Amino acid sequence: MHSIKKVTDDLIWVGANDRRLAMFEGVYSVPNGVSYNSYLLLDEKTVLFDTVDKAVVGRFMENVCFALSGRNLDYLVVQHMEPDHSAALMEIIAKYPDVEIVCNAKTFNFIEQFNNVPISSEGELNIKIVKEGDTLKTGKHSLCFLMAPMVHWPEVMVTYDETDKILFSADAFGTFGALNGALFADEVDFDKDYMDEARRYYSNIVGKYGAQVQMLLKKASAISIELICPLHGFVWRRDFDSIIEKYMLWSQYLPEEKGVMIAYASVYGNTENAAEMLACRLRDRGIATAMFDVSVTHASEIIAAAFRFSHFVFASTTYNAGIFVSMEDFLNDLIAHNIQNRTVGIIENGSWAATSGDLIRKKFDACKNINVLEQVVSIKSGVKEAQLNEIEAMVTAIAADF
Ligand code: FEO
């Protein structure tokens, strides 16, 4: 049986959903599942855009076979070789041995690396190497290939169907979450139910590569687009200005809104208490706050919040003369995602020698345009009268930006 969905009169979604996966890429929780999108174009020639993850290969092969309805498969366009989209590549070749693989030169190398087979020349596989701006005529449709390196791997390319103005966008514009029977973003309340997961997907998967996303957005702005078909999540057919606007902000490391993301690491609750007091005083001044215990909340959630808000406060106890381990891990992760253009406040705690504040400050030396506030709240074991003034000073410094 099949679970295909019609995208246009001659384009069919033949992907699959996975709701059993505990950790996407081994690190990101996907409590609402994830979709692996693949699209089949039925023109004079038949064209498959990417495949799926190994967990759903069976369902995918059924879908492709059903959608082809007895026709042969002429082309497989490989836009991204990450295995969540290429695990069925060899199965497709085995079932449709005449299929021509359309990819770029970097992809060709990855096909060899991932499949552990010597593919020393194009002749051993039926491969058509394409480069920036090359086109492939499939009958009524004309496909133009645009390179999008590092969105999110070096070999990534996107495809523009010049006939129906469809952008097959690879990982760009993807979202965590299974599709649950819908296909188009306008079939769901995207802003309410999916934007948080789109942000978590973008910031964690592609967030490090803002400059490369900017290059892709520039290419996309030069073409007329009526549909965006990503490799995860919903197809966009209208109102995609809002998601493009988010991508413009995220890729430039600009906050979506003014507010304070407070992340804390606390052993016995005293550092947490200082963070809570700060949050209360910020709220008293009408400033939005979001709070996370870095030892409890998965880093991907906090990184997503960091891409959303303009100000951060990090509160950490001192541990083994350093930053508390879960906070240090989180900060390393955040900085690896290239975060920029933010104001940071620091709360430190240390019963005999508080060092975490200075160490946190030094970590941000590696970042662009991070303003670390001079006002540090320094606690010895628990908050005392003196720290109330320090908390107030930090609130006042933050409030001055609002
Ligand atoms: Fe969904 Fe970078 O693969």
Short mmCIF file of C-alpha atoms and ligand atoms in Angstrom, two decimals, residues 24-25 80 82 84-85 152-153 171 201 205 232, ligand 1:
data_model
loop_
_atom_site.label_atom_id
_atom_site.label_comp_id
_atom_site.label_asym_id
_atom_site.label_seq_id
_atom_site.Cartn_x
_atom_site.Cartn_y
_atom_site.Cartn_z
CA PHE A 24 17.60 12.72 15.12
CA GLU A 25 21.26 12.67 14.05
CA HIS A 80 22.24 16.10 -0.31
CA GLU A 82 23.52 13.06 4.37
CA ASP A 84 18.77 10.76 6.17
CA HIS A 85 18.21 11.52 2.47
CA HIS A 152 24.13 22.04 5.42
CA TRP A 153 26.95 19.93 3.94
CA ASP A 171 17.60 21.05 4.09
CA TYR A 201 15.68 22.68 13.31
CA ILE A 205 21.18 21.93 12.02
CA HIS A 232 11.89 17.79 6.01
FE1 FEO B 1 18.20 16.35 6.59
FE2 FEO B 1 21.45 17.62 6.36
O1 FEO B 1 20.06 16.34 6.23
#
